[in-house]
CSV table of C-alpha atoms and ligand atoms in Angstrom, one decimal:
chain,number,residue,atom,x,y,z
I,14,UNK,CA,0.0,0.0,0.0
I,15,UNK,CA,1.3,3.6,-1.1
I,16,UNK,CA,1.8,6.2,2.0
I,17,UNK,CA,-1.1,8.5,2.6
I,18,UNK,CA,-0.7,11.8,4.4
I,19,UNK,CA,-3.8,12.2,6.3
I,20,UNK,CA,-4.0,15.9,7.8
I,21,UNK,CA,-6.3,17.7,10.5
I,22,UNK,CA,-6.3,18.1,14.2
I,23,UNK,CA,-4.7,15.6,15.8
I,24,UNK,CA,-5.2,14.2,19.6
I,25,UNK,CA,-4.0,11.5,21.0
I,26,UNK,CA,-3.5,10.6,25.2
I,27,UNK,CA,0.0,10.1,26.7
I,28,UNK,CA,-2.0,8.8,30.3
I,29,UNK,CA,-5.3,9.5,32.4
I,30,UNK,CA,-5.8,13.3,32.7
I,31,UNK,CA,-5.4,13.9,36.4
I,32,UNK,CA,-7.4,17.4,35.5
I,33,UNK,CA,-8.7,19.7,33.0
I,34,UNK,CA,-5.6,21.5,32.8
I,35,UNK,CA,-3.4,18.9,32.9
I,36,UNK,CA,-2.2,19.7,28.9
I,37,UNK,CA,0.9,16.6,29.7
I,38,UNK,CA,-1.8,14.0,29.4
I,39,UNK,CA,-1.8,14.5,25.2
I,40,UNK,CA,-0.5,15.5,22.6
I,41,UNK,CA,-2.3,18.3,20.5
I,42,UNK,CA,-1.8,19.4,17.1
I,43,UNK,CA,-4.0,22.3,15.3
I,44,UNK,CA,-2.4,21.7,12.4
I,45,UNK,CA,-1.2,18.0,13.0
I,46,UNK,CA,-0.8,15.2,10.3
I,47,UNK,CA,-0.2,11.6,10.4
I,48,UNK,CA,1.5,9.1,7.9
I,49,UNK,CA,0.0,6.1,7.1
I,50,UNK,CA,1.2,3.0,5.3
I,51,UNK,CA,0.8,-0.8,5.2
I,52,UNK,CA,-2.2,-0.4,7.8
I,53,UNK,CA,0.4,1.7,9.9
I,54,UNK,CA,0.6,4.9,11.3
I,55,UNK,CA,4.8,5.7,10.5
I,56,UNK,CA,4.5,9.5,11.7
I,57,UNK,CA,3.0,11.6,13.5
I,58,UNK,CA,3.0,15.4,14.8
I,59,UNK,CA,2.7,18.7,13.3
I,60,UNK,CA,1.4,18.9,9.5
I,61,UNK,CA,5.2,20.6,8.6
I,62,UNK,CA,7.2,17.8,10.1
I,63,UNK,CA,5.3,15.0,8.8
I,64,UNK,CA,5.0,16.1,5.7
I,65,UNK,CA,9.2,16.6,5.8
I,66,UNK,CA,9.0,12.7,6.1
I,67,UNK,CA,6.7,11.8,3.6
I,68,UNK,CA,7.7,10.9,0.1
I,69,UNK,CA,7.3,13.0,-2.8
I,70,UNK,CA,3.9,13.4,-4.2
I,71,UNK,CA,2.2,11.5,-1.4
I,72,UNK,CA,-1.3,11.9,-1.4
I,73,UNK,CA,-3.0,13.6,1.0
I,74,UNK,CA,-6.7,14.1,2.6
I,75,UNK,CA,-7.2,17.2,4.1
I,76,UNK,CA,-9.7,16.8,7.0
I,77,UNK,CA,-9.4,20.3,8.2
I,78,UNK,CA,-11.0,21.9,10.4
I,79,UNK,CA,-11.8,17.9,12.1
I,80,UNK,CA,-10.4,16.3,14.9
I,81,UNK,CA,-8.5,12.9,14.2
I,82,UNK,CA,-8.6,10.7,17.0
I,83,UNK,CA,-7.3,7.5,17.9
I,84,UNK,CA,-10.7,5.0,16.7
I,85,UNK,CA,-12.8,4.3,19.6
I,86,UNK,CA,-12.9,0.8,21.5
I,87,UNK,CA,-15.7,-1.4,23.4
I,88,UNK,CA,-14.7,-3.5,25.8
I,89,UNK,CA,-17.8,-5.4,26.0
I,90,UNK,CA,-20.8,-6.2,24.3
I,91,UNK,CA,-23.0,-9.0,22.5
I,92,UNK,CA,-22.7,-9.6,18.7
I,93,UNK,CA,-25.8,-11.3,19.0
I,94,UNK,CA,-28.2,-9.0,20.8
I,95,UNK,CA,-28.6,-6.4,18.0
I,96,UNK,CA,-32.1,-7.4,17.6
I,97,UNK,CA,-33.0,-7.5,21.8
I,98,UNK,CA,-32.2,-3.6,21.6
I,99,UNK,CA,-34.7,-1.8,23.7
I,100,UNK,CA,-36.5,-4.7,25.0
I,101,UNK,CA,-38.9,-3.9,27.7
I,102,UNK,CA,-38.1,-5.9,30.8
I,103,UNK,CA,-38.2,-4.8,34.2
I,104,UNK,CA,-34.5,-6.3,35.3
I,105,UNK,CA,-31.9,-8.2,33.7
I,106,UNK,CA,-32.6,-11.5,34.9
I,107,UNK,CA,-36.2,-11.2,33.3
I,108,UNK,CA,-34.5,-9.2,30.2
I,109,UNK,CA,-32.0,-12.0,29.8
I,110,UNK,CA,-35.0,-15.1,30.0
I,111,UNK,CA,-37.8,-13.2,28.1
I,112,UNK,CA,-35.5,-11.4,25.0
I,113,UNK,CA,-32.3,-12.2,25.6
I,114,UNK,CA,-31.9,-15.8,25.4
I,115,UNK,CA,-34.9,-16.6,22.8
I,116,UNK,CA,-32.8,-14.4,20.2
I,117,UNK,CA,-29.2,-15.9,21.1
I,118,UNK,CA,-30.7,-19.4,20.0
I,119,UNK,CA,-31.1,-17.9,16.6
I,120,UNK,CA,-27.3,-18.2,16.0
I,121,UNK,CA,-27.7,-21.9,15.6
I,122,UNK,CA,-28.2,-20.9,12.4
I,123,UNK,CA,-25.0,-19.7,9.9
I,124,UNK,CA,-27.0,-18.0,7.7
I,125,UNK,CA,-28.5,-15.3,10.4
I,126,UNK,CA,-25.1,-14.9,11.9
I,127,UNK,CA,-23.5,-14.1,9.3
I,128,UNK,CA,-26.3,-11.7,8.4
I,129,UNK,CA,-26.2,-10.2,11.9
I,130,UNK,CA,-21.9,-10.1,11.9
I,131,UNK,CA,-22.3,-8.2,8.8
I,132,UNK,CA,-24.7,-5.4,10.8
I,133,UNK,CA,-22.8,-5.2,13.2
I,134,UNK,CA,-19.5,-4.5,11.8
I,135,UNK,CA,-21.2,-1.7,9.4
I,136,UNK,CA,-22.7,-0.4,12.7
I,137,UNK,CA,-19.0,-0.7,14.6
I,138,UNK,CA,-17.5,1.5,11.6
I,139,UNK,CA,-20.4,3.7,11.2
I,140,UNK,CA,-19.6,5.0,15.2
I,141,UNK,CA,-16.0,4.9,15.0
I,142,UNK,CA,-15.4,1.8,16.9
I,143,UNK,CA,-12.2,0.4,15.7
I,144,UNK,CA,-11.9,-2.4,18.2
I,145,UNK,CA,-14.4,-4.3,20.1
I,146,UNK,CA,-14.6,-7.1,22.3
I,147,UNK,CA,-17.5,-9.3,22.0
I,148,UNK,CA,-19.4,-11.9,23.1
I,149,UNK,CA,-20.6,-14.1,20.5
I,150,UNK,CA,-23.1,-16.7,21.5
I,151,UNK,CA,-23.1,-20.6,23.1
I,152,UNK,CA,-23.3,-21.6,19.4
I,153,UNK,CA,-19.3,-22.0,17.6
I,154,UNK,CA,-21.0,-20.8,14.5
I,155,UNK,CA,-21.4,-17.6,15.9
I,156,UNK,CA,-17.8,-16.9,16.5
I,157,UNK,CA,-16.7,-18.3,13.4
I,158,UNK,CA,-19.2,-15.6,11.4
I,159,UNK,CA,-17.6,-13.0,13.6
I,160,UNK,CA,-14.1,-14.0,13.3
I,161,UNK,CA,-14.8,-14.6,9.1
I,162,UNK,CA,-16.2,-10.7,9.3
I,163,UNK,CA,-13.7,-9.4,11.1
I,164,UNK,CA,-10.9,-11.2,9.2
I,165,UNK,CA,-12.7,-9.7,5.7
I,166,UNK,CA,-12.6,-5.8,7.0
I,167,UNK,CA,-9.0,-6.7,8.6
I,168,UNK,CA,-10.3,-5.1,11.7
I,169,UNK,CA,-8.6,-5.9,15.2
I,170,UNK,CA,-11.4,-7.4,17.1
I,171,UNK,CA,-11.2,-9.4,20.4
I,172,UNK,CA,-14.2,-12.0,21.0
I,173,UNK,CA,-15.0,-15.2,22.0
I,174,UNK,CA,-17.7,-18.3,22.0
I,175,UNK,CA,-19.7,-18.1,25.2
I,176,UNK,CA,-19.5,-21.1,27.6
I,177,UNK,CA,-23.0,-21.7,29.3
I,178,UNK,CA,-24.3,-25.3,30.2
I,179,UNK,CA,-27.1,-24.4,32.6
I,180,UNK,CA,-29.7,-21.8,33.7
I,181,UNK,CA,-31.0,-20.7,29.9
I,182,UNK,CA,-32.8,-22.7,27.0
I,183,UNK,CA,-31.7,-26.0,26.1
I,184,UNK,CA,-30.6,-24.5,22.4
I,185,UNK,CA,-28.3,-22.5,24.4
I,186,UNK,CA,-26.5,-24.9,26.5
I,187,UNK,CA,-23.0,-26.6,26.0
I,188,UNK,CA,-21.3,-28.8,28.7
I,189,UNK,CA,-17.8,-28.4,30.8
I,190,UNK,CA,-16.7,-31.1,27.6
I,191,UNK,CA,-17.9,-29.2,24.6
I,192,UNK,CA,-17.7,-25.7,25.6
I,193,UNK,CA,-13.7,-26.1,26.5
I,194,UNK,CA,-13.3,-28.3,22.8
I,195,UNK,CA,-15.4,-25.9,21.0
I,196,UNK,CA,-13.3,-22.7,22.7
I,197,UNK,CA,-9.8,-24.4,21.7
I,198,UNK,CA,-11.3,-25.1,18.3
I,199,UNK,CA,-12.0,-21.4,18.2
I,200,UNK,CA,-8.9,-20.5,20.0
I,201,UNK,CA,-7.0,-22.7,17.2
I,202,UNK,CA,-8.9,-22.0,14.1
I,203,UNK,CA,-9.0,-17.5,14.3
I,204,UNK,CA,-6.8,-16.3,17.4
I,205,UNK,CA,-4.1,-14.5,15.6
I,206,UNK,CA,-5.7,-15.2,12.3
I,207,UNK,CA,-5.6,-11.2,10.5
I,208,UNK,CA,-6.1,-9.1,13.7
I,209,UNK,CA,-8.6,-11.7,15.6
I,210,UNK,CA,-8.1,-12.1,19.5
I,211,UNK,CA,-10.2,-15.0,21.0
I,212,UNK,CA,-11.2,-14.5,24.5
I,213,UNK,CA,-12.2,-17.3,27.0
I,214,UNK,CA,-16.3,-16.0,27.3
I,215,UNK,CA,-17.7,-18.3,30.5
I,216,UNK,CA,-20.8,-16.0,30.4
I,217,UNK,CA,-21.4,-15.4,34.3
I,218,UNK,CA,-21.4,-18.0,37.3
I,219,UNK,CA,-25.1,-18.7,37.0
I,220,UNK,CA,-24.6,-20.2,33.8
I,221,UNK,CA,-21.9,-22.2,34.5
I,222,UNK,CA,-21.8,-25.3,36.6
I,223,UNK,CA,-18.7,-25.5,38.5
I,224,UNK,CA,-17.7,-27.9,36.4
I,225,UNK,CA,-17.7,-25.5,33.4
I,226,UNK,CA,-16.0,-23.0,35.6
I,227,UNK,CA,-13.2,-25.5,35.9
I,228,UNK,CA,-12.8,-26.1,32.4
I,229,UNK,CA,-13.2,-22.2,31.8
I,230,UNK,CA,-9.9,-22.1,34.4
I,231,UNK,CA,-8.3,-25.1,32.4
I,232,UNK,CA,-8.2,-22.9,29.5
I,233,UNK,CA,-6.9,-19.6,31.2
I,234,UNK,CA,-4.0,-21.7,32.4
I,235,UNK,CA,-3.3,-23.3,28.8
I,236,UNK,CA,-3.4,-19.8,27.5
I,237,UNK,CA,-2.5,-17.3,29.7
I,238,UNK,CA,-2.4,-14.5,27.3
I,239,UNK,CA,-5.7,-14.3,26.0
I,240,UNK,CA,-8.2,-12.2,27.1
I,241,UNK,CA,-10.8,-14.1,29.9
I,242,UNK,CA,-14.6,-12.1,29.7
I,243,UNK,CA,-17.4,-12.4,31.9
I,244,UNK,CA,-20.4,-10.8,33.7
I,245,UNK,CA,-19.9,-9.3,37.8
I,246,UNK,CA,-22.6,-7.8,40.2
I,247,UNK,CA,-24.5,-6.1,38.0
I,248,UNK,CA,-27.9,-6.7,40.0
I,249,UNK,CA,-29.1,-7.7,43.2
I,250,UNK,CA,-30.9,-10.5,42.9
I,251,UNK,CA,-27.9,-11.8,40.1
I,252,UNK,CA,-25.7,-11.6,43.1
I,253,UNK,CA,-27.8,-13.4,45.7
I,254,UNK,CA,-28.4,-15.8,42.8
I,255,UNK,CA,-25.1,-16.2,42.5
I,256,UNK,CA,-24.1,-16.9,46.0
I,257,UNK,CA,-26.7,-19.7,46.3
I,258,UNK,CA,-25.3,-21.6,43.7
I,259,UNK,CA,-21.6,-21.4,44.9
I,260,UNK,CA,-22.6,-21.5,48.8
I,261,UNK,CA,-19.0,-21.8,49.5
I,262,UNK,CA,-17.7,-18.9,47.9
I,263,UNK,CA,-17.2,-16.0,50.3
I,264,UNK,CA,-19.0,-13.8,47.6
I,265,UNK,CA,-19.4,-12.9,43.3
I,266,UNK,CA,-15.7,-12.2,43.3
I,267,UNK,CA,-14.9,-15.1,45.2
I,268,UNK,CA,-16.5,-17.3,42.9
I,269,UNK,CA,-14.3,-16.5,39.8
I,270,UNK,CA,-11.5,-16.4,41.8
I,271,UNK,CA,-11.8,-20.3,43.3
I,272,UNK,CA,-11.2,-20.8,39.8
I,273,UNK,CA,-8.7,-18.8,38.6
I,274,UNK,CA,-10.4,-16.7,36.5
I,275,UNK,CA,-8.8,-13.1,38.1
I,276,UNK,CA,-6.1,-11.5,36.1
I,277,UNK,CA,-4.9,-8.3,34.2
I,278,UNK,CA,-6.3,-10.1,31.4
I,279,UNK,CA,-9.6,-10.7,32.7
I,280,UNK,CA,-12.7,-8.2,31.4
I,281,UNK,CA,-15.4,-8.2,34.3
I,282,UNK,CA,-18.6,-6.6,32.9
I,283,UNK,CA,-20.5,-4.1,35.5
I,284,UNK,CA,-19.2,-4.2,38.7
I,285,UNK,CA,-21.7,-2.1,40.3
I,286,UNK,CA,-22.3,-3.6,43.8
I,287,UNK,CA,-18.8,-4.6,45.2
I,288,UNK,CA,-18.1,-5.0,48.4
I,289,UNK,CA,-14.6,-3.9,49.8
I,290,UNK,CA,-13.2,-7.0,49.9
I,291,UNK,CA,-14.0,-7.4,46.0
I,292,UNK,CA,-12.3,-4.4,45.3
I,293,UNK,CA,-9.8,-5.3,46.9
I,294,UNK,CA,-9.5,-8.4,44.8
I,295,UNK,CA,-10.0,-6.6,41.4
I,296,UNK,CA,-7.2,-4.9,42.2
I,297,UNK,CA,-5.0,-7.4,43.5
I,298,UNK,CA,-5.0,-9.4,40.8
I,299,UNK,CA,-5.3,-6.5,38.1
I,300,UNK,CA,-8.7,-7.3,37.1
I,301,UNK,CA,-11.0,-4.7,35.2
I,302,UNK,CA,-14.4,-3.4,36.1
I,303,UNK,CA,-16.0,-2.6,33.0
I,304,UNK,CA,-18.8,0.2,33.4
I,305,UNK,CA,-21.2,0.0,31.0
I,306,UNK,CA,-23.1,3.3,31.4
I,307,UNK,CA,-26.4,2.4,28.9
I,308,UNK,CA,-26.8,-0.5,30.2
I,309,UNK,CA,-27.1,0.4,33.8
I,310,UNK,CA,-29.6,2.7,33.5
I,311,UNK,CA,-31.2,1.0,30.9
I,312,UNK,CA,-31.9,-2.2,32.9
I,313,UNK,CA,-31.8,-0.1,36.0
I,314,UNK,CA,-28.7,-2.1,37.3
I,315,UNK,CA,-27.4,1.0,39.7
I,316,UNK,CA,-24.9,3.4,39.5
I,317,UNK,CA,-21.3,2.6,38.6
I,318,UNK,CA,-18.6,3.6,41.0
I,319,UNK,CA,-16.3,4.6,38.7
I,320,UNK,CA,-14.1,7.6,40.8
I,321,UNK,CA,-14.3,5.2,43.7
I,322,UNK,CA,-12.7,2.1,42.3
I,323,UNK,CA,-10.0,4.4,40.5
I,324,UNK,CA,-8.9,6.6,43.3
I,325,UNK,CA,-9.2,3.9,46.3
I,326,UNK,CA,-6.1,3.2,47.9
I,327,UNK,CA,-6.1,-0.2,46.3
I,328,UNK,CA,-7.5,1.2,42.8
I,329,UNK,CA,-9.0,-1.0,40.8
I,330,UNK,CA,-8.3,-0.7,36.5
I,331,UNK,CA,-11.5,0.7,34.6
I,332,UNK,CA,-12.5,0.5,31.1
I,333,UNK,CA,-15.8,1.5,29.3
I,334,UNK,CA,-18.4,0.1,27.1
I,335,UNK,CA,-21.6,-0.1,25.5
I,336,UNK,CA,-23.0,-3.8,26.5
I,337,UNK,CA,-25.2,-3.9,23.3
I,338,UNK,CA,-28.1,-5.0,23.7
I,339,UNK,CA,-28.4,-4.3,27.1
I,340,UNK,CA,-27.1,-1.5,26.2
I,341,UNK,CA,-28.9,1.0,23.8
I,342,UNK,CA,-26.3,3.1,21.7
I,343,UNK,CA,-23.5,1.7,19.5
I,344,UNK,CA,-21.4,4.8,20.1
I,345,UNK,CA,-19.5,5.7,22.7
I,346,UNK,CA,-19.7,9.2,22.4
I,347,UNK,CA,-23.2,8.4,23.9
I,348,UNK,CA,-22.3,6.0,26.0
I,349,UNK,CA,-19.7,8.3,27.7
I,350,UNK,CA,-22.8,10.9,28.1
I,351,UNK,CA,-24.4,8.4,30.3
I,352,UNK,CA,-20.8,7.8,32.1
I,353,UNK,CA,-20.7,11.8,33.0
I,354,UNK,CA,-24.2,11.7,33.8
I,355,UNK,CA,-24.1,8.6,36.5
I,356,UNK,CA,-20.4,10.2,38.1
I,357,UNK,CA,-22.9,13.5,38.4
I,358,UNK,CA,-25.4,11.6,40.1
I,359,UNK,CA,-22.8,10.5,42.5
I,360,UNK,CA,-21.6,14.0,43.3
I,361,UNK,CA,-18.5,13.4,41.2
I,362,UNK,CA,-17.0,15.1,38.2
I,363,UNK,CA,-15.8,13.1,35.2
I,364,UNK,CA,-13.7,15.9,32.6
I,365,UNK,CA,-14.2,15.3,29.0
I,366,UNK,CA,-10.6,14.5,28.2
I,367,UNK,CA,-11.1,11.8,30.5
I,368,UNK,CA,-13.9,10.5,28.7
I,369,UNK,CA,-11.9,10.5,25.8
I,370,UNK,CA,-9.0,9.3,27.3
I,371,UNK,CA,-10.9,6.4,28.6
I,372,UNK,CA,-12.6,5.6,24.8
I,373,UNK,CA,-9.5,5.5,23.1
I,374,UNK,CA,-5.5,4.9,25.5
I,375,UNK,CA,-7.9,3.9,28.6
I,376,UNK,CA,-9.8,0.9,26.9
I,377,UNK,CA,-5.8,0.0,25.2
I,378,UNK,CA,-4.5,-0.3,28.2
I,379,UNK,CA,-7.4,-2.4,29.8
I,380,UNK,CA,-6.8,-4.3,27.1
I,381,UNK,CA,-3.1,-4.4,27.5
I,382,UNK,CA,-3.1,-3.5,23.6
I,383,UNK,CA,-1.6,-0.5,23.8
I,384,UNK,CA,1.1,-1.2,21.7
I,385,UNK,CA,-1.3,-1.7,18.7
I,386,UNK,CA,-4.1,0.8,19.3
I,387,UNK,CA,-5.5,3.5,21.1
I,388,UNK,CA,-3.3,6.4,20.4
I,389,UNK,CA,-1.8,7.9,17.1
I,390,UNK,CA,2.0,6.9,18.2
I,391,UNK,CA,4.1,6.0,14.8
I,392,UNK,CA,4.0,1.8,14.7
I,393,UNK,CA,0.8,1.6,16.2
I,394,UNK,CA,-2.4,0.1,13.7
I,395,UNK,CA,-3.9,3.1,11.4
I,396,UNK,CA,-7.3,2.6,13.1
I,397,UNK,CA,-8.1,6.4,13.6
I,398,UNK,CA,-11.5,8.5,13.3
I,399,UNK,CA,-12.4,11.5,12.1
I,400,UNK,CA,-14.7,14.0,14.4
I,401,UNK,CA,-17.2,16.9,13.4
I,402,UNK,CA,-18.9,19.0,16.0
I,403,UNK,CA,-20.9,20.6,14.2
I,404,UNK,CA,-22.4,17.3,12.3
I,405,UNK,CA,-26.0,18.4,13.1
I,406,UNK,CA,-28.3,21.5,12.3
I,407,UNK,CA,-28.2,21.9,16.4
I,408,UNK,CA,-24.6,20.7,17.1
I,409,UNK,CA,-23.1,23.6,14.3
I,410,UNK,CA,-25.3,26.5,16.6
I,411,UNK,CA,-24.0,25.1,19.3
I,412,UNK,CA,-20.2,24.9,17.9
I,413,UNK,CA,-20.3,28.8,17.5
I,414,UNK,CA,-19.7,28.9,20.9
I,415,UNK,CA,-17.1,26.7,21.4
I,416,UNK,CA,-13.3,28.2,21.9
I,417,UNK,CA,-11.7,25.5,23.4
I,418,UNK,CA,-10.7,21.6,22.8
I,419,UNK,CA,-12.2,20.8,26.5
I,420,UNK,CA,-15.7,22.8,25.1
I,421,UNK,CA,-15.4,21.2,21.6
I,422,UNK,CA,-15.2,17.4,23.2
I,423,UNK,CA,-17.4,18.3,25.8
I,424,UNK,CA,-19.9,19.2,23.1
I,425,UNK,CA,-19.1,16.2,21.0
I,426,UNK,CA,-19.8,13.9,24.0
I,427,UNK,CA,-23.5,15.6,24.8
I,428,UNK,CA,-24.3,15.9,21.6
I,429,UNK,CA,-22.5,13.6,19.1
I,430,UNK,CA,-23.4,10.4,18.2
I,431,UNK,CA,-22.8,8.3,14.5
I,432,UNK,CA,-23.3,11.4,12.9
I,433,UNK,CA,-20.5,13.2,14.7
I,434,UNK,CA,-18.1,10.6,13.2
I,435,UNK,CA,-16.8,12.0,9.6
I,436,UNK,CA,-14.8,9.0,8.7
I,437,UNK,CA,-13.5,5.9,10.6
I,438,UNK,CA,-9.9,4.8,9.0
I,439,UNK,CA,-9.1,0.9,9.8
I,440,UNK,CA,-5.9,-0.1,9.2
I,441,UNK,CA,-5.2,2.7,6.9
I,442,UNK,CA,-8.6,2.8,4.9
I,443,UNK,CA,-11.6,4.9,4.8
I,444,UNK,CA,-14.1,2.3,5.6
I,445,UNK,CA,-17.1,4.6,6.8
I,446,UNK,CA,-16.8,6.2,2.8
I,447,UNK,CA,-17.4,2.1,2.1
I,448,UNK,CA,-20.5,1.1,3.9
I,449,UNK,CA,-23.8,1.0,1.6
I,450,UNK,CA,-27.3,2.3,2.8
K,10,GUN,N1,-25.2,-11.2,32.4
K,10,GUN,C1,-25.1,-12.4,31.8
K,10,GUN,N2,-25.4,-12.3,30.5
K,10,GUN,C2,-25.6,-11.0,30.3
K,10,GUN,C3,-26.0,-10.2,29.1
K,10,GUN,O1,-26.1,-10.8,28.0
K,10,GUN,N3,-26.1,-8.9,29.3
K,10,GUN,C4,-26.0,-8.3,30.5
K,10,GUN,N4,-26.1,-7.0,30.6
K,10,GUN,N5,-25.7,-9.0,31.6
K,10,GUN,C5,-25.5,-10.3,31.5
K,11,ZN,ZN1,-22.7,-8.1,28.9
């Protein structure tokens, strides 16, 4: 692939902003610029010293006066729940048995999961999500549609076929047996295949005998790199739920950690109701809480404790996502609306450059990816996006006002959603410029 020269304003995070003044935590350019080639990002920085880099005659794409971002990332959500979206259900234990579970035995069938995988990957693109990390369903046809997708728009994706042998439909079920061959199979046939991670995905306690829990910690041991994914107190009566089934555990936590399935690799969805001892776990062993700030509300789960867990004295890693379909945006501009909203709720302040810290370096480094993506540093993938505040009739009056990057973000995350995204470059490529309809 020839070099492009991609130019506009650039931002990209060095760490976690520790205030809104605190200008160290990125890097800025008005007039910035960034060289791409071979799906790589080979320089970065202001428009006059990239451009001193660049060969002759390299074509360039002015996005002026946009903001170029590193491309958004997920770090959970469910490939198969695009059509359970805005189900009506009073809680997520009757949202997960009425909607939830009916749909997922859909992806029995290839043909609808490979319909679905292609939705979802135009609707990944379309927000400027560059990297997600899914859960596909009990079925190994699912993941092989997602991984197939994935593999065909060369985008870095991490997901993984859910383990669940009890506690849902019978079309939904595996065993300890099948659900550790059928993860190895996937591990074996699309984990490093393109830009595919495969995650071990035992779906939560309560659908997973103990014996599936072993075999779930048989496979972390086997492969101690990949990404582990599962649910965490995200409701009360999952929790108390929970304990009844694993009466020996000292609590949720416990239960994961009996078998081995704590780590800086391991993606724990919600983590609303934690005790201290929990935390104290999570952070222990490195785990994540992933705050999914839709979701929560949607489902009326609780309120996250996000500046708790990160500023404790034992602090505990956080990333963000959108939990589709318990969630109900695909972007994460929204989704980080809902984040500022339930830290306000909680008499706390979350700054927009932490938002965006947290969609972009923040979910790399949960990820421990951060080599690869979430910032615009040369050798990293070119998976970048392209931001316009004033995408909408109402977001343009609005951008009139605007005279600084914290107002302009700010605005982005109140107001922006799909629309705000101008283009979303994966490995190099415009692939929003691509999608049909
Ligand atoms: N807990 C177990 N499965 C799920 C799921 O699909 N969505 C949510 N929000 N929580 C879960
Ligand atoms: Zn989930």
């Amino acid at each position: 692939m020839t070099a492009t020269l991609i130019r506009g304003r650039t931002l990209s995070f060095r760490r976690v902003p520790a205030s809104l003044d605190d200008a160290d935590a990125y890097s800025y350019e008005t007039d910035g610029a960034l060289l791409v080639e071979n799906g790589l990002i080979v320089a970065s920085g202001t428009y006059e010293a990239v451009k001193t880099q660049a060969p002759d005659g390299v074509p360039e794409i002015d996005h002026r006066p946009h903001l170029i971002l590193p491309g958004f990332i997920d770090t959970h959500l469910h490939f198969p729940q695009m059509q359970v979206i805005g189900s009506y259900a009073a809680n997520l234990l009757e949202w997960l048995n009425t909607y939830t579970f009916p749909e997922e035995c859909r992806f029995v069938e290839t043909a609808h999961a490979q319909r679905i995988a292609t939705h979802f990957f135009d609707e990944m693109v379309r927000h400027g999500t560059t990297t997600a990390v899914a859960y596909c369903s009990v079925h190994k046809t699912s993941a092989d549609a997602f991984f197939a997708e994935a593999l065909a728009r060369n985008m870095r994706m991490v997901a993984g076929k859910v383990m669940m042998d009890r506690n849902a439909p019978q079309g939904l079920l595996d065993t300890p047996q099948m659900g550790y061959d059928e993860t190895r199979a996937v591990i074996e046939q699309w984990h490093g295949k393109g830009r595919n991670h495969v995650a071990i995905t035992p779906r939560f306690a309560i659908t997973s005998t103990p014996e599936q829990m072993s075999a779930a910690g048989a496979l972390v041991r086997e492969f101690p790199d990949l990404h582990v994914q599962t649910h965490l107190s995200e409701n009360r009566d999952e929790i108390d739920f929970t304990c009844s089934l694993y009466p020996d555990a000292a609590d949720y936590t416990d239960v994961y950690a009996r078998y081995g399935l704590l780590g800086p690799k391991t993606l724990f969805g919600h983590c609303i109701h934690l005790s201290e001892r929990e935390m104290d776990a999570m952070s222990e062993t490195g785990s994540i809480a992933v705050h999914c700030p839709t979701s929560n509300l949607f489902l009326g789960s609780g309120l996250f404790p996000l500046k708790k867990l990160v500023n404790r004295e034992k602090p505990v890693r956080v990333s963000v996502a959108t939990d589709i379909g318990g969630g109900s945006s695909y972007s994460m501009l929204r989704t980080m609306d809902e984040a500022y909203k339930i830290q306000q709720l909680q008499g706390e302040r979350l700054n927009p450059f932490e938002s965006f810290y947290y969609m972009t370096l923040g979910n790399a480094e949960a990820l421990s990816l951060t080599d690869k993506i979430g910032t615009l540093e040369p050798g990293t993938d070119a998976d970048f996006i392209v931001l316009n505040m004033a995408a909408t009739p109402a977001m343009a009056l609005k951008a009139e006002v605007v005279t600084s990057l914290a107002d302009e973000l700010f605005l982005l995350q109140t107001m922006g959603d799909d629309r705000a995204i101008a283009e979303t470059y994966v490995a190099g490529m415009a692939a929003k410029a691509e999608l049909t309809g």
